[in-house]
Amino acid sequence: MSLAAPLLQARYGAHANALNVPDSPVLEHLLSHRSVRHFLPDALPEHTITTLVAAAQSAASSSNLQTWSVVAVQSQASRDRLADLAGHQAHIRTAPLLLVWLADLSRIARIAQYKGAQADGLPYLDTYLMAVIDAALAAQNAVVAAEALGLGTVYIGALRNQPEAVAEVVGTPEGVFPVFGLMVGHPDPARPAAIKPRLPQAAVLHRERYTAPGNLIEEIGDYDAQLRSFQTREGLPPADWSDVVLERLRDAHALKGRHRLVEALHGAGFPLR
Ligand SMILES: Cc1cc2nc3c(=O)[nH]c(=O)nc-3n(C[C@H](O)[C@H](O)[C@H](O)COP(=O)(O)O)c2cc1C
């Protein structure tokens, strides 16, 4: 039996049997991912931030433009304020470190200014998208690195609920936009996180050409039942995944402030042409 087998079982249930994943410590590490929402208040080793940033900067970068930055927020007062702005999520207060990942076009704008050069490609949607993609790849490398250090993480997309107020807390200038946060800390061993099942590969993997399925079972297989039993095992309210995703995107109100993102981006100096 492959070393990854129990991890694949947790991720895919019965569908795991059809998968053949070679033994590799890196693959086991990746397949073991889970978001952590219960942290000890313990301080992090001093090398943590610079190690995570080294991993983050080792990610690929579109044209090596490196259009991201990160603010390491450790102060309790700032984390408390950001927790208030991001749906009062308790883990923002308890984990000792919040990394705020930024799409940062301001560095290139400054370089253009130093050199008296034009940078007319900056205001375009694709340039913003490049910055967001770069920030996400960097952050995910930091997640993998944190997990390698025995730490836990959880992303905080809710930082986009009130982006202007978040920008004030972390002091971002024009041309810089907080894309999401990432909590980092020591997982509380008394409340361990479990591996969350994912859609069967048949739902996400298309070979050669995209094929749209014709009904819910063809679309997601038995994933509703799998997630429902995961929720029950974790002591969370049981719910079908298909209902949760529809609720999450029911209407503009369900976006919890993020329906104004284009407006907030315009205000932060991203015309998105
Ligand atoms: C960009 C992004 C934003 C997220 N925002 C939040 C958040 O605000 N709060 C939270 O508790 N989890 C957040 N998550 C974590 C997801 O809920 C989690 O990754 C998903 O449920 C799958 O669970 P797993 O990471 O344990 O496999 C976010 C994840 C991503 C990728």
Short mmCIF file of N, CA and C in Angstrom, two decimals, residues 1-137:
data_model
loop_
_atom_site.label_atom_id
_atom_site.label_comp_id
_atom_site.label_asym_id
_atom_site.label_seq_id
_atom_site.Cartn_x
_atom_site.Cartn_y
_atom_site.Cartn_z
N MET A 1 0.84 -1.20 0.00
CA MET A 1 0.00 0.00 0.00
C MET A 1 0.89 1.26 0.00
N SER A 2 0.51 2.21 -0.85
CA SER A 2 1.30 3.45 -0.91
C SER A 2 1.14 4.23 0.38
N LEU A 3 2.20 4.99 0.73
CA LEU A 3 2.16 5.79 1.96
C LEU A 3 1.07 6.85 1.88
N ALA A 4 0.72 7.23 0.63
CA ALA A 4 -0.30 8.27 0.45
C ALA A 4 -1.71 7.72 0.59
N ALA A 5 -1.85 6.39 0.63
CA ALA A 5 -3.21 5.80 0.57
C ALA A 5 -4.16 6.34 1.63
N PRO A 6 -3.76 6.40 2.91
CA PRO A 6 -4.72 6.91 3.91
C PRO A 6 -5.07 8.39 3.68
N LEU A 7 -4.10 9.14 3.14
CA LEU A 7 -4.35 10.56 2.86
C LEU A 7 -5.34 10.70 1.71
N LEU A 8 -5.15 9.86 0.68
CA LEU A 8 -6.07 9.88 -0.47
C LEU A 8 -7.46 9.44 -0.05
N GLN A 9 -7.50 8.47 0.85
CA GLN A 9 -8.78 7.98 1.38
C GLN A 9 -9.53 9.13 2.06
N ALA A 10 -8.79 9.91 2.87
CA ALA A 10 -9.42 11.04 3.56
C ALA A 10 -9.88 12.10 2.56
N ARG A 11 -9.15 12.25 1.49
CA ARG A 11 -9.46 13.30 0.52
C ARG A 11 -10.59 12.89 -0.43
N TYR A 12 -10.62 11.60 -0.80
CA TYR A 12 -11.53 11.18 -1.88
C TYR A 12 -12.49 10.06 -1.49
N GLY A 13 -12.41 9.56 -0.26
CA GLY A 13 -13.27 8.43 0.11
C GLY A 13 -13.02 7.24 -0.79
N ALA A 14 -14.10 6.59 -1.23
CA ALA A 14 -13.97 5.37 -2.03
C ALA A 14 -13.28 5.64 -3.38
N HIS A 15 -13.34 6.87 -3.86
CA HIS A 15 -12.69 7.18 -5.15
C HIS A 15 -11.17 7.04 -5.07
N ALA A 16 -10.64 7.02 -3.85
CA ALA A 16 -9.18 6.94 -3.68
C ALA A 16 -8.63 5.65 -4.27
N ASN A 17 -9.45 4.59 -4.26
CA ASN A 17 -8.95 3.28 -4.70
C ASN A 17 -8.46 3.30 -6.15
N ALA A 18 -9.05 4.19 -6.96
CA ALA A 18 -8.67 4.23 -8.38
C ALA A 18 -7.40 5.04 -8.61
N LEU A 19 -6.87 5.66 -7.55
CA LEU A 19 -5.73 6.58 -7.74
C LEU A 19 -4.43 5.90 -7.36
N ASN A 20 -3.43 6.17 -8.16
CA ASN A 20 -2.13 5.56 -7.90
C ASN A 20 -1.10 6.68 -7.76
N VAL A 21 -0.80 7.04 -6.53
CA VAL A 21 0.13 8.15 -6.29
C VAL A 21 1.45 7.57 -5.77
N PRO A 22 2.55 7.85 -6.46
CA PRO A 22 3.84 7.30 -6.03
C PRO A 22 4.23 7.81 -4.64
N ASP A 23 5.04 7.02 -3.93
CA ASP A 23 5.53 7.46 -2.62
C ASP A 23 6.46 8.65 -2.78
N SER A 24 6.24 9.68 -2.02
CA SER A 24 7.11 10.85 -2.03
C SER A 24 6.79 11.68 -0.80
N PRO A 25 7.82 12.06 -0.04
CA PRO A 25 7.54 12.87 1.16
C PRO A 25 6.86 14.19 0.81
N VAL A 26 7.20 14.78 -0.34
CA VAL A 26 6.58 16.06 -0.72
C VAL A 26 5.10 15.85 -1.02
N LEU A 27 4.79 14.77 -1.75
CA LEU A 27 3.38 14.49 -2.05
C LEU A 27 2.60 14.23 -0.78
N GLU A 28 3.19 13.46 0.14
CA GLU A 28 2.49 13.20 1.42
C GLU A 28 2.22 14.51 2.15
N HIS A 29 3.22 15.39 2.11
CA HIS A 29 3.07 16.70 2.76
C HIS A 29 1.90 17.47 2.15
N LEU A 30 1.86 17.52 0.81
CA LEU A 30 0.79 18.28 0.14
C LEU A 30 -0.58 17.67 0.41
N LEU A 31 -0.63 16.34 0.36
CA LEU A 31 -1.92 15.66 0.53
C LEU A 31 -2.41 15.76 1.98
N SER A 32 -1.52 16.12 2.89
CA SER A 32 -1.90 16.21 4.32
C SER A 32 -2.49 17.56 4.69
N HIS A 33 -2.54 18.50 3.73
CA HIS A 33 -2.99 19.86 4.08
C HIS A 33 -4.37 19.88 4.73
N ARG A 34 -4.50 20.71 5.71
CA ARG A 34 -5.80 21.08 6.27
C ARG A 34 -5.70 22.49 6.84
N SER A 35 -6.78 23.26 6.74
CA SER A 35 -6.79 24.58 7.36
C SER A 35 -6.93 24.41 8.86
N VAL A 36 -6.21 25.25 9.59
CA VAL A 36 -6.23 25.19 11.07
C VAL A 36 -6.94 26.44 11.58
N ARG A 37 -7.91 26.25 12.45
CA ARG A 37 -8.65 27.41 12.99
C ARG A 37 -8.57 27.49 14.51
N HIS A 38 -7.83 26.55 15.13
CA HIS A 38 -7.64 26.60 16.59
C HIS A 38 -6.14 26.60 16.86
N PHE A 39 -5.68 27.71 17.43
CA PHE A 39 -4.24 27.92 17.62
C PHE A 39 -3.91 28.09 19.08
N LEU A 40 -2.67 27.72 19.43
CA LEU A 40 -2.12 28.11 20.74
C LEU A 40 -1.64 29.55 20.63
N PRO A 41 -1.63 30.28 21.74
CA PRO A 41 -1.17 31.67 21.66
C PRO A 41 0.36 31.78 21.59
N ASP A 42 1.08 30.66 21.63
CA ASP A 42 2.55 30.66 21.73
C ASP A 42 3.20 31.46 20.60
N ALA A 43 4.27 32.16 20.96
CA ALA A 43 5.03 32.93 19.96
C ALA A 43 5.68 31.98 18.96
N LEU A 44 5.95 32.49 17.77
CA LEU A 44 6.60 31.68 16.73
C LEU A 44 8.11 31.82 16.85
N PRO A 45 8.85 30.79 16.44
CA PRO A 45 10.31 30.94 16.42
C PRO A 45 10.70 32.15 15.57
N GLU A 46 11.79 32.77 15.92
CA GLU A 46 12.19 34.04 15.32
C GLU A 46 12.38 33.93 13.79
N HIS A 47 12.82 32.74 13.35
CA HIS A 47 13.11 32.58 11.91
C HIS A 47 11.85 32.41 11.06
N THR A 48 10.68 32.34 11.70
CA THR A 48 9.48 31.92 10.95
C THR A 48 9.17 32.85 9.77
N ILE A 49 9.08 34.14 10.04
CA ILE A 49 8.61 35.05 8.97
C ILE A 49 9.58 35.03 7.79
N THR A 50 10.88 35.12 8.07
CA THR A 50 11.83 35.17 6.96
C THR A 50 11.87 33.83 6.21
N THR A 51 11.65 32.73 6.93
CA THR A 51 11.61 31.42 6.25
C THR A 51 10.40 31.36 5.32
N LEU A 52 9.26 31.80 5.81
CA LEU A 52 8.04 31.75 4.98
C LEU A 52 8.18 32.66 3.76
N VAL A 53 8.81 33.81 3.97
CA VAL A 53 8.96 34.74 2.83
C VAL A 53 9.97 34.18 1.82
N ALA A 54 11.00 33.49 2.29
CA ALA A 54 11.95 32.87 1.35
C ALA A 54 11.22 31.82 0.50
N ALA A 55 10.36 31.03 1.15
CA ALA A 55 9.57 30.04 0.39
C ALA A 55 8.64 30.77 -0.59
N ALA A 56 8.01 31.84 -0.11
CA ALA A 56 7.06 32.59 -0.96
C ALA A 56 7.78 33.17 -2.16
N GLN A 57 8.95 33.74 -1.94
CA GLN A 57 9.70 34.36 -3.05
C GLN A 57 10.29 33.33 -3.99
N SER A 58 10.27 32.06 -3.59
CA SER A 58 10.77 31.01 -4.47
C SER A 58 9.69 30.52 -5.44
N ALA A 59 8.47 30.99 -5.27
CA ALA A 59 7.40 30.62 -6.22
C ALA A 59 7.67 31.30 -7.56
N ALA A 60 7.08 30.73 -8.60
CA ALA A 60 7.18 31.37 -9.92
C ALA A 60 6.49 32.73 -9.87
N SER A 61 6.89 33.60 -10.79
CA SER A 61 6.32 34.96 -10.84
C SER A 61 6.16 35.35 -12.30
N SER A 62 4.98 35.83 -12.65
CA SER A 62 4.70 36.21 -14.05
C SER A 62 5.76 37.18 -14.54
N SER A 63 6.51 36.79 -15.58
CA SER A 63 7.59 37.60 -16.17
C SER A 63 8.58 38.08 -15.12
N ASN A 64 8.63 37.40 -14.00
CA ASN A 64 9.48 37.79 -12.85
C ASN A 64 9.21 39.24 -12.43
N LEU A 65 7.98 39.71 -12.63
CA LEU A 65 7.65 41.09 -12.25
C LEU A 65 7.58 41.23 -10.72
N GLN A 66 7.30 40.12 -10.03
CA GLN A 66 7.27 40.11 -8.55
C GLN A 66 6.35 41.21 -8.02
N THR A 67 5.13 41.18 -8.54
CA THR A 67 4.17 42.24 -8.22
C THR A 67 3.36 41.91 -6.97
N TRP A 68 4.04 41.43 -5.93
CA TRP A 68 3.33 41.22 -4.66
C TRP A 68 4.23 41.67 -3.53
N SER A 69 3.60 41.94 -2.41
CA SER A 69 4.30 42.20 -1.16
C SER A 69 3.48 41.56 -0.06
N VAL A 70 4.01 41.56 1.13
CA VAL A 70 3.27 40.96 2.25
C VAL A 70 3.53 41.80 3.50
N VAL A 71 2.49 42.02 4.29
CA VAL A 71 2.67 42.71 5.58
C VAL A 71 2.52 41.66 6.68
N ALA A 72 3.54 41.54 7.52
CA ALA A 72 3.50 40.61 8.65
C ALA A 72 2.93 41.36 9.85
N VAL A 73 1.73 40.98 10.26
CA VAL A 73 1.05 41.67 11.36
C VAL A 73 1.10 40.78 12.60
N GLN A 74 1.78 41.26 13.63
CA GLN A 74 1.86 40.49 14.87
C GLN A 74 1.15 41.20 16.02
N SER A 75 1.00 42.51 15.92
CA SER A 75 0.44 43.26 17.05
C SER A 75 -0.99 42.80 17.34
N GLN A 76 -1.26 42.59 18.62
CA GLN A 76 -2.59 42.13 19.03
C GLN A 76 -3.65 43.17 18.65
N ALA A 77 -3.31 44.45 18.81
CA ALA A 77 -4.29 45.51 18.52
C ALA A 77 -4.69 45.47 17.04
N SER A 78 -3.71 45.31 16.15
CA SER A 78 -4.03 45.27 14.71
C SER A 78 -4.82 44.02 14.37
N ARG A 79 -4.43 42.88 14.97
CA ARG A 79 -5.16 41.65 14.66
C ARG A 79 -6.59 41.72 15.17
N ASP A 80 -6.78 42.35 16.34
CA ASP A 80 -8.14 42.51 16.87
C ASP A 80 -8.98 43.36 15.92
N ARG A 81 -8.37 44.44 15.44
CA ARG A 81 -9.10 45.33 14.53
C ARG A 81 -9.42 44.59 13.22
N LEU A 82 -8.45 43.85 12.71
CA LEU A 82 -8.67 43.13 11.45
C LEU A 82 -9.69 42.01 11.64
N ALA A 83 -9.72 41.40 12.83
CA ALA A 83 -10.74 40.38 13.11
C ALA A 83 -12.12 41.03 13.03
N ASP A 84 -12.26 42.23 13.60
CA ASP A 84 -13.55 42.93 13.54
C ASP A 84 -13.95 43.19 12.09
N LEU A 85 -12.96 43.50 11.26
CA LEU A 85 -13.25 43.84 9.86
C LEU A 85 -13.51 42.59 9.00
N ALA A 86 -13.10 41.45 9.50
CA ALA A 86 -13.19 40.21 8.71
C ALA A 86 -14.14 39.21 9.37
N GLY A 87 -15.32 39.68 9.70
CA GLY A 87 -16.36 38.77 10.19
C GLY A 87 -16.11 38.23 11.58
N HIS A 88 -15.31 38.92 12.39
CA HIS A 88 -15.06 38.52 13.79
C HIS A 88 -14.55 37.08 13.88
N GLN A 89 -13.67 36.71 12.98
CA GLN A 89 -13.14 35.34 13.04
C GLN A 89 -12.13 35.23 14.19
N ALA A 90 -12.43 34.31 15.12
CA ALA A 90 -11.65 34.22 16.37
C ALA A 90 -10.18 33.93 16.11
N HIS A 91 -9.88 33.13 15.08
CA HIS A 91 -8.48 32.73 14.86
C HIS A 91 -7.60 33.91 14.45
N ILE A 92 -8.22 35.02 14.01
CA ILE A 92 -7.39 36.19 13.67
C ILE A 92 -6.84 36.81 14.97
N ARG A 93 -7.62 36.66 16.04
CA ARG A 93 -7.15 37.18 17.34
C ARG A 93 -6.14 36.23 17.99
N THR A 94 -6.34 34.92 17.81
CA THR A 94 -5.53 33.97 18.59
C THR A 94 -4.21 33.58 17.94
N ALA A 95 -4.18 33.41 16.63
CA ALA A 95 -2.91 33.03 15.99
C ALA A 95 -1.95 34.21 16.09
N PRO A 96 -0.67 33.96 16.39
CA PRO A 96 0.24 35.08 16.65
C PRO A 96 0.65 35.87 15.42
N LEU A 97 0.43 35.33 14.23
CA LEU A 97 0.91 36.02 13.02
C LEU A 97 -0.17 36.03 11.94
N LEU A 98 -0.39 37.21 11.39
CA LEU A 98 -1.25 37.36 10.21
C LEU A 98 -0.40 37.93 9.08
N LEU A 99 -0.32 37.16 8.00
CA LEU A 99 0.37 37.67 6.81
C LEU A 99 -0.70 38.23 5.87
N VAL A 100 -0.58 39.50 5.53
CA VAL A 100 -1.53 40.12 4.59
C VAL A 100 -0.84 40.19 3.23
N TRP A 101 -1.36 39.41 2.29
CA TRP A 101 -0.75 39.31 0.96
C TRP A 101 -1.32 40.39 0.06
N LEU A 102 -0.43 41.09 -0.62
CA LEU A 102 -0.82 42.27 -1.37
C LEU A 102 -0.51 42.13 -2.84
N ALA A 103 -1.46 42.52 -3.70
CA ALA A 103 -1.14 42.77 -5.10
C ALA A 103 -0.49 44.14 -5.11
N ASP A 104 0.76 44.20 -5.57
CA ASP A 104 1.54 45.45 -5.39
C ASP A 104 2.09 45.94 -6.73
N LEU A 105 1.38 46.89 -7.32
CA LEU A 105 1.88 47.51 -8.56
C LEU A 105 2.62 48.81 -8.26
N SER A 106 2.68 49.19 -6.97
CA SER A 106 3.28 50.49 -6.62
C SER A 106 4.80 50.47 -6.82
N ARG A 107 5.42 49.28 -6.63
CA ARG A 107 6.88 49.22 -6.78
C ARG A 107 7.27 49.56 -8.22
N ILE A 108 6.53 48.99 -9.19
CA ILE A 108 6.88 49.24 -10.59
C ILE A 108 6.54 50.69 -10.95
N ALA A 109 5.45 51.22 -10.36
CA ALA A 109 5.13 52.64 -10.60
C ALA A 109 6.27 53.52 -10.09
N ARG A 110 6.83 53.17 -8.93
CA ARG A 110 7.95 53.97 -8.39
C ARG A 110 9.20 53.83 -9.27
N ILE A 111 9.45 52.60 -9.73
CA ILE A 111 10.63 52.38 -10.58
C ILE A 111 10.50 53.23 -11.85
N ALA A 112 9.28 53.28 -12.41
CA ALA A 112 9.05 54.10 -13.62
C ALA A 112 9.34 55.56 -13.30
N GLN A 113 8.94 55.97 -12.09
CA GLN A 113 9.16 57.36 -11.70
C GLN A 113 10.66 57.65 -11.55
N TYR A 114 11.38 56.76 -10.83
CA TYR A 114 12.84 56.95 -10.66
C TYR A 114 13.51 57.13 -12.01
N LYS A 115 13.06 56.30 -12.96
CA LYS A 115 13.76 56.26 -14.24
C LYS A 115 13.16 57.19 -15.27
N GLY A 116 12.13 57.92 -14.89
CA GLY A 116 11.44 58.81 -15.82
C GLY A 116 10.91 58.05 -17.03
N ALA A 117 10.45 56.81 -16.76
CA ALA A 117 9.97 55.97 -17.86
C ALA A 117 8.45 55.84 -17.79
N GLN A 118 7.85 55.39 -18.88
CA GLN A 118 6.40 55.17 -18.82
C GLN A 118 6.13 53.72 -18.43
N ALA A 119 4.99 53.52 -17.76
CA ALA A 119 4.56 52.16 -17.40
C ALA A 119 3.08 52.09 -17.69
N ASP A 120 2.74 52.30 -18.96
CA ASP A 120 1.33 52.40 -19.33
C ASP A 120 0.61 51.06 -19.28
N GLY A 121 1.35 49.99 -19.05
CA GLY A 121 0.71 48.68 -18.92
C GLY A 121 0.15 48.44 -17.53
N LEU A 122 0.46 49.32 -16.59
CA LEU A 122 0.03 49.08 -15.21
C LEU A 122 -1.49 49.08 -15.00
N PRO A 123 -2.25 50.01 -15.62
CA PRO A 123 -3.66 50.12 -15.22
C PRO A 123 -4.59 49.04 -15.79
N TYR A 124 -4.04 48.02 -16.43
CA TYR A 124 -4.90 47.04 -17.09
C TYR A 124 -5.30 45.90 -16.16
N LEU A 125 -6.49 45.35 -16.44
CA LEU A 125 -7.00 44.22 -15.65
C LEU A 125 -5.99 43.08 -15.61
N ASP A 126 -5.35 42.80 -16.75
CA ASP A 126 -4.42 41.66 -16.77
C ASP A 126 -3.24 41.88 -15.83
N THR A 127 -2.80 43.13 -15.70
CA THR A 127 -1.66 43.40 -14.81
C THR A 127 -2.07 43.17 -13.35
N TYR A 128 -3.28 43.61 -13.00
CA TYR A 128 -3.81 43.33 -11.66
C TYR A 128 -3.92 41.81 -11.44
N LEU A 129 -4.45 41.13 -12.46
CA LEU A 129 -4.61 39.67 -12.35
C LEU A 129 -3.25 39.00 -12.15
N MET A 130 -2.24 39.46 -12.87
CA MET A 130 -0.88 38.90 -12.70
C MET A 130 -0.44 39.05 -11.25
N ALA A 131 -0.71 40.25 -10.68
CA ALA A 131 -0.28 40.52 -9.30
C ALA A 131 -1.02 39.61 -8.32
N VAL A 132 -2.30 39.39 -8.57
CA VAL A 132 -3.09 38.53 -7.68
C VAL A 132 -2.61 37.08 -7.79
N ILE A 133 -2.36 36.66 -9.03
CA ILE A 133 -1.87 35.28 -9.23
C ILE A 133 -0.52 35.11 -8.52
N ASP A 134 0.37 36.06 -8.73
CA ASP A 134 1.69 35.99 -8.07
C ASP A 134 1.55 35.93 -6.55
N ALA A 135 0.67 36.77 -6.01
CA ALA A 135 0.48 36.81 -4.55
C ALA A 135 -0.05 35.45 -4.06
N ALA A 136 -0.96 34.87 -4.83
CA ALA A 136 -1.55 33.59 -4.41
C ALA A 136 -0.52 32.46 -4.47
N LEU A 137 0.30 32.46 -5.52
CA LEU A 137 1.33 31.41 -5.62
C LEU A 137 2.33 31.55 -4.48
#
